CSV table of C-alpha atoms in Angstrom, one decimal:
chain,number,residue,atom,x,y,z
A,464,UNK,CA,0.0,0.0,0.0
A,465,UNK,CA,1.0,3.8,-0.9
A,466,UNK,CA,-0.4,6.3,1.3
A,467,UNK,CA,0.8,10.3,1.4
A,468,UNK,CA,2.5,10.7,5.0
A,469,UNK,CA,2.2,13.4,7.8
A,470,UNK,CA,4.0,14.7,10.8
A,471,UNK,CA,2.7,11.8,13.0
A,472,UNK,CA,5.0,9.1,10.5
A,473,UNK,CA,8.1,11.4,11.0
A,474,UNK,CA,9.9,9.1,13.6
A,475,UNK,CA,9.1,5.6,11.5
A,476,UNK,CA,10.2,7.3,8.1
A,477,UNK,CA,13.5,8.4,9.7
A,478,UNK,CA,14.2,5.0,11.6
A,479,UNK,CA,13.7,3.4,7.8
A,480,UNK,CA,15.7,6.2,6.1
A,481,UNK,CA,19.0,6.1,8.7
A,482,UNK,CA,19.1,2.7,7.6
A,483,UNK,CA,21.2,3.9,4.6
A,484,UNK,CA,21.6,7.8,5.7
A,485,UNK,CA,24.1,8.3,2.6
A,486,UNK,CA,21.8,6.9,-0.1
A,487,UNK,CA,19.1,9.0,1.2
A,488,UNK,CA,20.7,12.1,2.3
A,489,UNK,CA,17.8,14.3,-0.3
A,490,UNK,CA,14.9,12.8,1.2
A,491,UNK,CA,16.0,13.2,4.8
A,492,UNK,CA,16.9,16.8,4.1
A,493,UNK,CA,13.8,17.6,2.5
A,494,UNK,CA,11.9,16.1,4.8
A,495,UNK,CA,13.1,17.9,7.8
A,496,UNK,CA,13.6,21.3,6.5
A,497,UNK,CA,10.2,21.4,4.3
A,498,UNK,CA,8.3,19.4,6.7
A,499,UNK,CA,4.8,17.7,5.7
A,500,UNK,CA,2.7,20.6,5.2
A,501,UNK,CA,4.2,22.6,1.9
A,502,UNK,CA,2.1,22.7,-1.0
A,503,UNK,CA,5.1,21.9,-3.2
A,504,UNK,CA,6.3,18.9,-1.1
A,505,UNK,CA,4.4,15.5,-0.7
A,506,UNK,CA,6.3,12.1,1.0
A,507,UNK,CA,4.7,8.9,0.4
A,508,UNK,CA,5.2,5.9,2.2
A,509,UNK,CA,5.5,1.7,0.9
A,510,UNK,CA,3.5,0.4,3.6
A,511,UNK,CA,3.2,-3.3,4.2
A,512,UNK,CA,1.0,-4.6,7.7
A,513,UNK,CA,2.4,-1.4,9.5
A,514,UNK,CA,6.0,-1.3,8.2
A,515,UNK,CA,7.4,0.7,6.2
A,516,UNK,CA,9.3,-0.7,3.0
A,517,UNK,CA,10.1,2.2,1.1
A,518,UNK,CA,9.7,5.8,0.9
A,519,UNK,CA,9.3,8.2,-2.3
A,520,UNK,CA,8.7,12.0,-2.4
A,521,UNK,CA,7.6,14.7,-4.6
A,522,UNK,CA,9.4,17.8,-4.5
A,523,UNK,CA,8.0,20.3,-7.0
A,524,UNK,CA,9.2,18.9,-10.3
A,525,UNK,CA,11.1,15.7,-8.8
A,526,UNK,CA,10.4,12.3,-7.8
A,527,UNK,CA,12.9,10.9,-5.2
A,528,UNK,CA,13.2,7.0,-4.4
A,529,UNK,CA,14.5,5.6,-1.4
A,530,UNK,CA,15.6,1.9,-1.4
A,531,UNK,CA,13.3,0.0,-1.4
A,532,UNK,CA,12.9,-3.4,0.8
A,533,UNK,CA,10.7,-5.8,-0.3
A,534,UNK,CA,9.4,-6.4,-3.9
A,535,UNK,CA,8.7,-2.6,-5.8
A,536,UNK,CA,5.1,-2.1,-8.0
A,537,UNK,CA,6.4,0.4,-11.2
A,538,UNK,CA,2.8,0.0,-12.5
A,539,UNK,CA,1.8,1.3,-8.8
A,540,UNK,CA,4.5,4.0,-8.1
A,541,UNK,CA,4.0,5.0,-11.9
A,542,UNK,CA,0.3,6.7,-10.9
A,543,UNK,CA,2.1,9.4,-9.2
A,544,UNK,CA,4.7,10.4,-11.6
A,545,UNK,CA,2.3,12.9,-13.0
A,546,UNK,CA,2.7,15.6,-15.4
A,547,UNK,CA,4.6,18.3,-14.2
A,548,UNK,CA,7.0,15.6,-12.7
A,549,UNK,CA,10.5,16.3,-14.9
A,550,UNK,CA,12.7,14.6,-13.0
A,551,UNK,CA,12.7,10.6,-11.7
A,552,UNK,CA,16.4,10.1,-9.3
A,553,UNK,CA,16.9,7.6,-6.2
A,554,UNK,CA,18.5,4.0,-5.5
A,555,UNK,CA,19.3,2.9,-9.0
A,556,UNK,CA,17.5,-0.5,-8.7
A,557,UNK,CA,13.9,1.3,-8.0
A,558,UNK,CA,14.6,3.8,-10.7
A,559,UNK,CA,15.8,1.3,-13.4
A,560,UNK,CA,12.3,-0.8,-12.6
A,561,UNK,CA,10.4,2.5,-13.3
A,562,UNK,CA,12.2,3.4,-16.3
A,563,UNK,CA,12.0,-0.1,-17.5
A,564,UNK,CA,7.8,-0.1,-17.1
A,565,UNK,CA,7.9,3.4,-18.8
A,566,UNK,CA,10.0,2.6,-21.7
A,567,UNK,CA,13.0,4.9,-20.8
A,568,UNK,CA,15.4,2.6,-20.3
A,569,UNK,CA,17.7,4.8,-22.9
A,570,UNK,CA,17.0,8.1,-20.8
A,571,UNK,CA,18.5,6.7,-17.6
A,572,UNK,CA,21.9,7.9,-16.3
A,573,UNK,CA,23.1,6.2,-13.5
A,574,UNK,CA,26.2,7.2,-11.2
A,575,UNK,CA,28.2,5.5,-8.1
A,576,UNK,CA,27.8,6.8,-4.8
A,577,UNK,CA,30.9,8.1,-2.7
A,578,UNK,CA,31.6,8.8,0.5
A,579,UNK,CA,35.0,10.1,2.3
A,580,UNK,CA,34.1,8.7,6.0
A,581,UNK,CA,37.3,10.1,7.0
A,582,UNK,CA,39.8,13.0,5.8
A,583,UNK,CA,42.6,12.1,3.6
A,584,UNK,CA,44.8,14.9,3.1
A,585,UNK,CA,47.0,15.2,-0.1
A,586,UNK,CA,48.5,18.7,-0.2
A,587,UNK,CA,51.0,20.3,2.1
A,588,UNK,CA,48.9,23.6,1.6
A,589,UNK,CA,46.7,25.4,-0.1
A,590,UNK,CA,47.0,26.6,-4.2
A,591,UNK,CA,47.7,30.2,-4.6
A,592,UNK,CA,44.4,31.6,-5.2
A,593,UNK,CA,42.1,29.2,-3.6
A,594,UNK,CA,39.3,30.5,-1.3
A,595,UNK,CA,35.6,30.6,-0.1
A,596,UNK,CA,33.2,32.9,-1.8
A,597,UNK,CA,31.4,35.5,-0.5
A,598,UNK,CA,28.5,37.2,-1.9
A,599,UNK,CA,30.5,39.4,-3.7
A,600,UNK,CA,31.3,36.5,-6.3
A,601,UNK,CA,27.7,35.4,-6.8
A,602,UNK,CA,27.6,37.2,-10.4
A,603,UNK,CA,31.1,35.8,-11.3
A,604,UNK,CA,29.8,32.2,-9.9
A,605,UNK,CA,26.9,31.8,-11.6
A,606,UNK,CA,28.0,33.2,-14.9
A,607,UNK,CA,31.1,30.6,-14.8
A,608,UNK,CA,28.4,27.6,-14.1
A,609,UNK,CA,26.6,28.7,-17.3
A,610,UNK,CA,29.9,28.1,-19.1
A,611,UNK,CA,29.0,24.7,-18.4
A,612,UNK,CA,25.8,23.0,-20.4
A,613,UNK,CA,25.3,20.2,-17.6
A,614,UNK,CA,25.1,22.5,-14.7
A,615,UNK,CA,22.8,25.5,-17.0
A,616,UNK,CA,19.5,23.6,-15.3
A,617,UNK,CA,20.9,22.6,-11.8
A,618,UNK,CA,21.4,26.6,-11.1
A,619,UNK,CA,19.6,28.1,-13.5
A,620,UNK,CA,18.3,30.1,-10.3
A,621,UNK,CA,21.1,32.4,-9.2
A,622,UNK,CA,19.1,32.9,-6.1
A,623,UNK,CA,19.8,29.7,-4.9
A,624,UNK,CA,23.6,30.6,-5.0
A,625,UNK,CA,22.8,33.6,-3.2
A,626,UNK,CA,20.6,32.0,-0.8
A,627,UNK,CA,23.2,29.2,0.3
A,628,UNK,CA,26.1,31.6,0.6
A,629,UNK,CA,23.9,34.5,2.7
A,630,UNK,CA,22.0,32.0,4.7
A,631,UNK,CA,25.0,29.8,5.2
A,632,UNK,CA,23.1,26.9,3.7
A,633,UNK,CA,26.7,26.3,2.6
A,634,UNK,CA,30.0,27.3,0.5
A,635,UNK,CA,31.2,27.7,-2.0
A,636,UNK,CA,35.0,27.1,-3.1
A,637,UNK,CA,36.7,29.0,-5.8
A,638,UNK,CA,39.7,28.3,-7.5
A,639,UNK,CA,41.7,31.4,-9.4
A,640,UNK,CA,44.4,32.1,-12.0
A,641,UNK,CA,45.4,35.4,-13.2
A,642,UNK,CA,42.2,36.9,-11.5
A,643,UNK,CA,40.1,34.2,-13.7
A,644,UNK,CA,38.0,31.6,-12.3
A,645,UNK,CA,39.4,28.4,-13.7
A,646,UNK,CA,37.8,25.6,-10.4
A,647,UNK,CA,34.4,25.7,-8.8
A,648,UNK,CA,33.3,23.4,-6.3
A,649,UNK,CA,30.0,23.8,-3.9
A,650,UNK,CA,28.7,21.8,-0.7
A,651,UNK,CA,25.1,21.0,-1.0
A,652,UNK,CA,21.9,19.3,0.6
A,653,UNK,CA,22.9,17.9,3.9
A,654,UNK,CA,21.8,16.4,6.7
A,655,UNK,CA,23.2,16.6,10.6
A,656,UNK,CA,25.1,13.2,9.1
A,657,UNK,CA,26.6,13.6,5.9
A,658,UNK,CA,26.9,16.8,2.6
A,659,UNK,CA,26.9,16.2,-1.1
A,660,UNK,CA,29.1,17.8,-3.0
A,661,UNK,CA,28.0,19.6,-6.0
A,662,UNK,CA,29.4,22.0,-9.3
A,663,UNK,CA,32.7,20.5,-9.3
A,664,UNK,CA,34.1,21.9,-12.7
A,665,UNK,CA,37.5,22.9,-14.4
A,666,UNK,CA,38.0,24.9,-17.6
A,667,UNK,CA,38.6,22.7,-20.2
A,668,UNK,CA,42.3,24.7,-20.2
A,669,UNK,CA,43.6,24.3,-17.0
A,670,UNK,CA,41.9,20.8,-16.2
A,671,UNK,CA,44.8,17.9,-15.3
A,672,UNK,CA,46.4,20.5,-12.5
A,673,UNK,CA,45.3,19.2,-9.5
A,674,UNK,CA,42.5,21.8,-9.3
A,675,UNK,CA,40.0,19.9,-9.1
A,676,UNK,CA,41.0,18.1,-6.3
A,677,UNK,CA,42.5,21.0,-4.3
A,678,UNK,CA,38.8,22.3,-4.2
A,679,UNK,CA,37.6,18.5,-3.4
A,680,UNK,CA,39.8,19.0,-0.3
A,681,UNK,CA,39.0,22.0,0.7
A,682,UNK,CA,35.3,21.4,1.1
A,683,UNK,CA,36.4,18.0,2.5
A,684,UNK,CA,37.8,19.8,5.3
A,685,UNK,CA,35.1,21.9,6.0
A,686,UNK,CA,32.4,19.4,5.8
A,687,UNK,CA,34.5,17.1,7.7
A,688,UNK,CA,34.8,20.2,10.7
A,689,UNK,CA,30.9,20.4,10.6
A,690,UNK,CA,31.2,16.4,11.9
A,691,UNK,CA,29.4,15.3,8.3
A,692,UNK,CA,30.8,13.0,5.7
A,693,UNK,CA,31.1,14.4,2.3
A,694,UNK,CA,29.5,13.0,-0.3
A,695,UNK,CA,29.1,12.5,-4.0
A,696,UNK,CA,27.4,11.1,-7.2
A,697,UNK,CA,29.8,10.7,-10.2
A,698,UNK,CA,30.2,8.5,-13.1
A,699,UNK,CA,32.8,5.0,-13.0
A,700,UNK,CA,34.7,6.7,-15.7
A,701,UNK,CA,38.5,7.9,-15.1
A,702,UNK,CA,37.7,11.6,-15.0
A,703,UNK,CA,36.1,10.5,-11.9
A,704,UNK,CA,39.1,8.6,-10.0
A,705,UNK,CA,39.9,11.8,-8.2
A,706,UNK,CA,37.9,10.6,-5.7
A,707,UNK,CA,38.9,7.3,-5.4
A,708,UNK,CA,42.5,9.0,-4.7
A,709,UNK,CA,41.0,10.7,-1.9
A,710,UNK,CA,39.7,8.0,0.2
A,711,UNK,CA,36.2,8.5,-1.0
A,712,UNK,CA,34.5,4.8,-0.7
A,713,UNK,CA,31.7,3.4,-3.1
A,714,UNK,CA,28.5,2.9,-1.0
A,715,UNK,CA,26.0,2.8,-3.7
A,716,UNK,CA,24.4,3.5,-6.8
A,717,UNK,CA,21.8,5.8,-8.1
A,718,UNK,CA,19.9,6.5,-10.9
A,719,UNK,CA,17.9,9.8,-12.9
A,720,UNK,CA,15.8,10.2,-15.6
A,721,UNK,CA,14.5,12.9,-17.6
A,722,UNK,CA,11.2,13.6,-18.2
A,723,UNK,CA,11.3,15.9,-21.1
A,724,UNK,CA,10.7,16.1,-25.1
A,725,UNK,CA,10.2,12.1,-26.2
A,726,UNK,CA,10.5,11.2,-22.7
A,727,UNK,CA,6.6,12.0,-22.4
């Protein structure tokens, strides 16, 4: 059974959810800072004789899977991905069973999970030029993430730079050459547990320098003061080892999908 949650099923969803608090760092977050009363925000719980065997929620235009235990229904869970719904993402084993009952088995991506439980060190200092943003830099910041055509729709709302880096929602970590920004790298949702990393990105120029994983570190060490373990989604390729090198572990797999164009 599916049934739309409320404050009352807060303690049960988090019990199931801590289970696996890395895999499901965006739906705890959510959760506690949105709550169960926003019009834009709906959790749903798997429910089987008063347990709970999975959770899924709807947060504007994205659907977010949990793992799931137990057998999974896409024919069910497919009644809620409704029309304005433009993005599907969660444990890569629910997702592919939805995007294999849909027919968008092409459109999925899928990408490890990583997490640096503890902090590995691997420069004797700082780069020249390395340093967290203020709000001064929100212009130069979101300007240099439009450089890049994967990021254009994941901060397409320069308020939402603003937003972290006022509110201290979190940082940003900026990377400079000749008074050009040439590394980017941002912390993310998080959790009192754990913090994705997010907009990691060199210019195609200056990439192979080690600035990529200078900025890594430095927000590494940051997250890793807060007393959360960073973490990140990224592709098995060998642009990606970076963070194998830095002690970052494998601890899962997750999967999106697209709902736009054919995808409909």
């Amino acid at each position: 059974m599916i049934r739309i949650c409320n404050d009352k099923d807060e303690e049960i969803l988090l019990r199931f959810l801590k289970r696996d608090s890395m895999l499901h760092t965006y739906i705890i977050a959510d959760m506690e800072r949105y709550r169960f009363d926003k019009p834009y925000q709906t959790i749903y719980m798997m429910e089987n004789e008063n347990f709970c065997e999975g959770v899924f929620l709807e947060y504007y235009n994205n659907l977010i899977f949990s793992r799931v235990r137990g057998s999974i229904e896409p024919e069910e869970i497919s009644k809620y991905i409704l029309p304005e719904i433009t993005n599907i993402m969660g444990e890569l084993e629910v997702v592919k069973k939805v995007a294999n009952y849909l027919g968008l088995s092409d459109s999925m991506k899928a990408n490890n999970l990583y997490a640096q439980k503890k902090f590995v060190k691997h420069f004797s200092g700082n780069l020249p030029g390395i340093r967290i943003a203020g709000m001064r830099d929100v212009d130069v910041i979101y300007d240099f993430l439009m450089s890049f055509p994967e990021f254009r729709e994941i901060y397409a709302k320069k308020e939402m730079i603003e937003n972290r880096i006022e509110k201290g929602e979190g940082i940003h970590v900026l990377l400079e050459k000749d008074g050009k920004l040439v590394a980017h790298g941002n912390s993310a949702v998080s959790t009192d547990e754990t913090c994705f990393l997010g907009g990691i990105c060199v210019v195609p120029g200056e990439r192979g320098k080690g600035y990529a994983m200078a900025v890594v570190q430095m927000l590494c060490n940051e997250i890793h003061k807060q007393n959360r373990i960073p973490c990140v989604f990224a592709p098995e390729e060998q642009e990606y080892t970076i963070f194998r090198r830095m002690g970052f572990e494998k601890y899962g797999k997750w999967g999106t999908i697209q709902m736009k164009g054919d995808n409909r």
